[in-house]
mmCIF file of C-alpha atoms in Angstrom:
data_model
loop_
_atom_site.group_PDB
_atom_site.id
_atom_site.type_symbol
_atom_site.label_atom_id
_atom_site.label_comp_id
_atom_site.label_asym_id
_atom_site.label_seq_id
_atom_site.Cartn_x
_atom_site.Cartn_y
_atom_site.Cartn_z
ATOM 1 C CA UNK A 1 -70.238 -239.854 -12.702
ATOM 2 C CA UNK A 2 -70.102 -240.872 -16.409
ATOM 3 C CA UNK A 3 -72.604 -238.877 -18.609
ATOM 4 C CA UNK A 4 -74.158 -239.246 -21.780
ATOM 5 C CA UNK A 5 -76.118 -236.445 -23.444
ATOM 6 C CA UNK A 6 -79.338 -238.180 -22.326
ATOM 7 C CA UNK A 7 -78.470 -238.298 -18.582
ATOM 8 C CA UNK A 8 -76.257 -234.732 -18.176
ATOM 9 C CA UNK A 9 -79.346 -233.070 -16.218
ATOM 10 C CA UNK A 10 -79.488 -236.048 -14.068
ATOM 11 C CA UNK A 11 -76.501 -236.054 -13.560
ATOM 12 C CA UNK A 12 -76.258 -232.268 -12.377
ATOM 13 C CA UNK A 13 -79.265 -233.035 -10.327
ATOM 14 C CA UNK A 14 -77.336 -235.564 -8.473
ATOM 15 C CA UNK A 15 -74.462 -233.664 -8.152
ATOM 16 C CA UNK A 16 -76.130 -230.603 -6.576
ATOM 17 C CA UNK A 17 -77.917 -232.964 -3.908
ATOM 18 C CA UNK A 18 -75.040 -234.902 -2.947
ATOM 19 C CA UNK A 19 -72.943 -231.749 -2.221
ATOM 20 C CA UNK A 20 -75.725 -230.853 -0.065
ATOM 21 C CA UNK A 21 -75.435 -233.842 2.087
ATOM 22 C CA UNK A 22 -71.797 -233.496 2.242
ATOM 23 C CA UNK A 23 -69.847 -230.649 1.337
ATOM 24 C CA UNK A 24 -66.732 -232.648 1.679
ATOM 25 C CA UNK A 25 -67.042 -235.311 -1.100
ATOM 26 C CA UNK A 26 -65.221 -234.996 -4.143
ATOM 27 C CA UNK A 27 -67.734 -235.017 -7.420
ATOM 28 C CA UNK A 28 -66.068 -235.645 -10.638
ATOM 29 C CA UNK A 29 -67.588 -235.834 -14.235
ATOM 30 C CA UNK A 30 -66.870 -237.754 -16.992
ATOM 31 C CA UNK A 31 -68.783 -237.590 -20.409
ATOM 32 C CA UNK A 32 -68.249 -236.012 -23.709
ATOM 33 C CA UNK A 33 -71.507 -233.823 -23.570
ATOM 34 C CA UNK A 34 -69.005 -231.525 -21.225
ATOM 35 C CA UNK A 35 -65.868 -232.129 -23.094
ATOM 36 C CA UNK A 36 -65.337 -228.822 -24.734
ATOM 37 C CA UNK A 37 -67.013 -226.874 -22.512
ATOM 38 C CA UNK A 38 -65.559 -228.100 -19.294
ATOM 39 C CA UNK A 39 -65.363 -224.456 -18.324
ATOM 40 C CA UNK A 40 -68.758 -223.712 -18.853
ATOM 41 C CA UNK A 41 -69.517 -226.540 -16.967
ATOM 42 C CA UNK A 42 -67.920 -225.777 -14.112
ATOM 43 C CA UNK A 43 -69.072 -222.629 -13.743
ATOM 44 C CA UNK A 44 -72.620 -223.367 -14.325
ATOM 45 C CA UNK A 45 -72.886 -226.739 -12.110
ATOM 46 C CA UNK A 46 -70.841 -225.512 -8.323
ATOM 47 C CA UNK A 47 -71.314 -228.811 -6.664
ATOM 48 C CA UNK A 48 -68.647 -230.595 -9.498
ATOM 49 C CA UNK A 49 -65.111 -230.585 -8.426
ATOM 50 C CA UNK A 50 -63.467 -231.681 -11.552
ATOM 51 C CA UNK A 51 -64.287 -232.623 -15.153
ATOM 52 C CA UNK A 52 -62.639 -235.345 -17.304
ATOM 53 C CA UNK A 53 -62.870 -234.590 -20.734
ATOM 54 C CA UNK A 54 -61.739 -236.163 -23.365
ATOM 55 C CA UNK A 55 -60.537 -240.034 -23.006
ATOM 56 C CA UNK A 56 -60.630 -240.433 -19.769
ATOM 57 C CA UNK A 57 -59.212 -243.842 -18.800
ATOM 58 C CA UNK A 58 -55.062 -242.421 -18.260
ATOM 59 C CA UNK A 59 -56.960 -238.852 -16.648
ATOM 60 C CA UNK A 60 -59.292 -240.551 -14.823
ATOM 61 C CA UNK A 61 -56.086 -243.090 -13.625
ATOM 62 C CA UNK A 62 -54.324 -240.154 -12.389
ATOM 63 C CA UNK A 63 -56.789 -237.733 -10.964
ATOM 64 C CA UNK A 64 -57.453 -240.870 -8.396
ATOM 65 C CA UNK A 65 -53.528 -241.402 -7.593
ATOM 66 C CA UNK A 66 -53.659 -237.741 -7.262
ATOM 67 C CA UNK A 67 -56.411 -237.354 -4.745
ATOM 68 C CA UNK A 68 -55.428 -240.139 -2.767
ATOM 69 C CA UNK A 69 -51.754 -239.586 -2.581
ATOM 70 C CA UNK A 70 -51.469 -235.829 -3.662
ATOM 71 C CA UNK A 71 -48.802 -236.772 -6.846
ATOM 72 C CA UNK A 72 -49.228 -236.313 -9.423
ATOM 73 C CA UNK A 73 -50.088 -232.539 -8.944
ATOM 74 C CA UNK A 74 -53.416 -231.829 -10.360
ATOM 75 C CA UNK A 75 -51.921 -228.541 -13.307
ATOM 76 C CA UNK A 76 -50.122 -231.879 -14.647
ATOM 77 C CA UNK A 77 -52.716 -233.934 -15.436
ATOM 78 C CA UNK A 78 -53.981 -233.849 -19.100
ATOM 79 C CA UNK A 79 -57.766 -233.483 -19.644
ATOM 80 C CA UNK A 80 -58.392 -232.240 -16.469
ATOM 81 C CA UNK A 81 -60.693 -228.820 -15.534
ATOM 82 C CA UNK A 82 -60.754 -228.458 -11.778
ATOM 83 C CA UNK A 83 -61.458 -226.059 -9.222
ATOM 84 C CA UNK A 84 -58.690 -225.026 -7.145
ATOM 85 C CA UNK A 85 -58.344 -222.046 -4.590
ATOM 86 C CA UNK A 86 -61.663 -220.644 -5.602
ATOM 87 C CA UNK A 87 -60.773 -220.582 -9.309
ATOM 88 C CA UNK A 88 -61.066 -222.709 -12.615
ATOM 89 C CA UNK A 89 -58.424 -224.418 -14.405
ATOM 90 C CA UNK A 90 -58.515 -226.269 -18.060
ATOM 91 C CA UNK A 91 -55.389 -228.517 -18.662
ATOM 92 C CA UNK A 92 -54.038 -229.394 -22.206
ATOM 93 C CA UNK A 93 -56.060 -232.236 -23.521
ATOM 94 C CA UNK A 94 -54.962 -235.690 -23.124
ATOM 95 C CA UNK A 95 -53.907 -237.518 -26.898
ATOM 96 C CA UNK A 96 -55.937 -239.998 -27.978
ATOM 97 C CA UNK A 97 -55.421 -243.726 -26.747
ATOM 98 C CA UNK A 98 -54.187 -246.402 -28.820
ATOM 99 C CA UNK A 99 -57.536 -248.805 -27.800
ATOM 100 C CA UNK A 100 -55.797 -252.266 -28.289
ATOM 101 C CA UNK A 101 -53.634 -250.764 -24.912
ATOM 102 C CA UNK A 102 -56.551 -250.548 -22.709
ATOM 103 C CA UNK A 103 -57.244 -253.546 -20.702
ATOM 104 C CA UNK A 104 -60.754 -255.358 -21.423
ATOM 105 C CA UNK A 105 -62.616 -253.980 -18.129
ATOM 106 C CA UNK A 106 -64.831 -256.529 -18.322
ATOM 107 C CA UNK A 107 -62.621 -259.227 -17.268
ATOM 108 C CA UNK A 108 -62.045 -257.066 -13.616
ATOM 109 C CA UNK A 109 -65.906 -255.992 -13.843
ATOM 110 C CA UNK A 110 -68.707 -258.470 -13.147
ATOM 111 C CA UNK A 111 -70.848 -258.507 -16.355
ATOM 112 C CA UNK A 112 -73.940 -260.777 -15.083
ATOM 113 C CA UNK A 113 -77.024 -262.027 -16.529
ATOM 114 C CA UNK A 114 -79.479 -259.463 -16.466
ATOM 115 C CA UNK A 115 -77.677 -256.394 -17.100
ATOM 116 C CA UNK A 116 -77.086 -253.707 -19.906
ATOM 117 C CA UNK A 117 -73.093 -253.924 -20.968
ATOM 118 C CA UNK A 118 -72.174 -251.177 -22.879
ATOM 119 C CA UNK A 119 -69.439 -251.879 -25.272
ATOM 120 C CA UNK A 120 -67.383 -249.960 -27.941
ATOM 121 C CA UNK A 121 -64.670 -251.056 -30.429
ATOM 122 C CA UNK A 122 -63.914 -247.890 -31.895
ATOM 123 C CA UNK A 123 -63.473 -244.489 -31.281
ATOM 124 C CA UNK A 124 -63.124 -241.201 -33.347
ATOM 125 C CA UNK A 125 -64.735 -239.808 -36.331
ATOM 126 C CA UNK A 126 -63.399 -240.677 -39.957
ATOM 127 C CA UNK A 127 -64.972 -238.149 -41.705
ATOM 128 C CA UNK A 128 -62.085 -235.275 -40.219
ATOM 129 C CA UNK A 129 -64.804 -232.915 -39.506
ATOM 130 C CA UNK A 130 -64.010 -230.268 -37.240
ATOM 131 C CA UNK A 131 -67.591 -230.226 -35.296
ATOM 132 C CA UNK A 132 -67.306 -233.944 -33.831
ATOM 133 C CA UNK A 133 -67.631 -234.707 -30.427
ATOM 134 C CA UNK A 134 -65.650 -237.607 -30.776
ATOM 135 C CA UNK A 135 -62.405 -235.605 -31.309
ATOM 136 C CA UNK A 136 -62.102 -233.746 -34.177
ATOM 137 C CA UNK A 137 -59.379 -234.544 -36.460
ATOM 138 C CA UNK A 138 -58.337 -237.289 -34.472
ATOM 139 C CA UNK A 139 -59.495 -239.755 -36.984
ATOM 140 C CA UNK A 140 -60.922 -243.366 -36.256
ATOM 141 C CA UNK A 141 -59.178 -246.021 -33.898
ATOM 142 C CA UNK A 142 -60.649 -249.326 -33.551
ATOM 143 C CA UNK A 143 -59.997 -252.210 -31.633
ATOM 144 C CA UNK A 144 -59.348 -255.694 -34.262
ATOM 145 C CA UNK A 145 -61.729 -257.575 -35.045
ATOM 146 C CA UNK A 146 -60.019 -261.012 -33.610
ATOM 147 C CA UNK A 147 -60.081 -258.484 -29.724
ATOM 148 C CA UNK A 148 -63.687 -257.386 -30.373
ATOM 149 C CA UNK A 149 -64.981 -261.387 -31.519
ATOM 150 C CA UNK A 150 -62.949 -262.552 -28.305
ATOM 151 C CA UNK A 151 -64.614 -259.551 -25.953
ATOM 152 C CA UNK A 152 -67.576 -260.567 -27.722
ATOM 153 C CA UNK A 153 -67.644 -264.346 -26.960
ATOM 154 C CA UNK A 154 -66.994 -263.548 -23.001
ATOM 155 C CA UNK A 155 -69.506 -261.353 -22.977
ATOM 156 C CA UNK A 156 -72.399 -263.619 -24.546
ATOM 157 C CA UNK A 157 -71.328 -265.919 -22.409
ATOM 158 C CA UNK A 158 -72.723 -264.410 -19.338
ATOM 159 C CA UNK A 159 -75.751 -263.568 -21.262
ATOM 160 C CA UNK A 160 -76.849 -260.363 -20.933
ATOM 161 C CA UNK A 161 -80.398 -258.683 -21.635
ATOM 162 C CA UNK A 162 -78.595 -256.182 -23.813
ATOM 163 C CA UNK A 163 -75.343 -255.693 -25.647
ATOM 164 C CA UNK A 164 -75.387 -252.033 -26.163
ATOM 165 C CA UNK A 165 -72.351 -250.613 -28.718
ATOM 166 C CA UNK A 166 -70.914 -247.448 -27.954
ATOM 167 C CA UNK A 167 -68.937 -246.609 -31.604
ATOM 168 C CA UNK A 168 -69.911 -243.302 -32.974
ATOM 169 C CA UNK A 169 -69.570 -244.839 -36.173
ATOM 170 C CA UNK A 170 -70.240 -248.528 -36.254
ATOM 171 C CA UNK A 171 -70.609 -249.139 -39.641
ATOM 172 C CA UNK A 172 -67.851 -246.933 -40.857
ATOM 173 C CA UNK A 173 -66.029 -249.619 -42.434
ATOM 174 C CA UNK A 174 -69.105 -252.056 -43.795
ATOM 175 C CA UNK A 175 -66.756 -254.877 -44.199
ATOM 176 C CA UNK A 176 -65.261 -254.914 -40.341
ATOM 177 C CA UNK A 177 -69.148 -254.528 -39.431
ATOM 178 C CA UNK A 178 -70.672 -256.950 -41.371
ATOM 179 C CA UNK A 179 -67.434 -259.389 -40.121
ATOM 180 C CA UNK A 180 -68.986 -258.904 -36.247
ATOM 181 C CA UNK A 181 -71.870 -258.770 -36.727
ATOM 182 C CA UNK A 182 -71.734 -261.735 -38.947
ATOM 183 C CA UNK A 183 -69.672 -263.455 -35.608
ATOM 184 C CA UNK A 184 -72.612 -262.165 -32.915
ATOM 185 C CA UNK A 185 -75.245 -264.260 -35.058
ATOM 186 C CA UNK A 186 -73.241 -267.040 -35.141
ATOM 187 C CA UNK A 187 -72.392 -267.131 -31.418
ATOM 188 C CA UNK A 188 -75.787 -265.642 -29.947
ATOM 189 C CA UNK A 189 -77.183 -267.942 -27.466
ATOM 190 C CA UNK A 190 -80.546 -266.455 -27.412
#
């Protein structure tokens, strides 16, 4: 599951009840409102097998190879909390992702008419406050603005009822944000 701070207690709920109906399946949870306190999390929610926290495209990557092949081994994968054994375990964060390396998922993903596409072309927080939940000190990463226009023009293309942007800080850099959205008004097709 992927979970925002607005659907975490769904999210648990779900969790819980699908544990119930089988024991066996693996439950894995991906969100920042659980990123520093994987632990916690853990502890408090016993139907979750593992937490992602962090950026979890490279974890998340792994953790899969790793359950379906058994390599890597699970204390090697960064941004990782698990339970193992009857215990908890917190690995070493995973570094921050360069975003122009990560694939456009959208071009593996159906994005259809009638949907909600969430989108984001930055990460981080440029303020280098230590209280941030998008990585403290990690400072802002974005994706260009020629990648986001092109992402952009696919994805208006198959018309969606909603465009939602994920940035923590869209407007960070009012030039950059004026520049897109500048290019969405231009290219909107209604």
């Amino acid at each position: 599951f992927t979970s925002f701070t607005r659907s975490i207690e769904k999210t648990k709920y779900l969790c819980e009840n699908l544990k119930k109906a089988n024991p066996r399946i693996k439950l894995i949870v991906i969100g920042a409102p659980i990123g520093y306190e994987s632990r916690d999390f853990l502890e408090e929610n016993e139907a979750v097998d593992a937490v992602v926290f962090g950026e979890g495209e490279y974890t998340f990557s792994l953790l899969c190879r790793a359950l379906t092949t058994g390599e890597p081994k699970l204390p090697s994968i960064r941004g990782l909390a698990y339970r193992a054994a009857g215990r908890i375990y917190v690995n070493n964060a995973m570094p921050p992702v360069r975003l122009e390396s990560l694939p456009f998922m959208y071009e593996k993903l159906p994005a259809n008419s009638g949907e909600v596409i969430n989108y984001q072309t930055s990460r981080g927080c440029p303020y280098n406050v230590s209280y941030s939940t998008e990585g403290p000190l990690t400072g802002i990463r974005v994706l260009s603005v020629d990648r986001v226009k092109e992402e952009l023009s696919y994805l208006i293309y198959k018309r969606p009822d909603e465009i939602v942007f994920l940035d923590p800080v869209f407007n960070w850099d009012k030039d950059r944000a004026c520049e897109i959205l500048k290019y969405i008004i231009s290219i909107d097709n209604g």
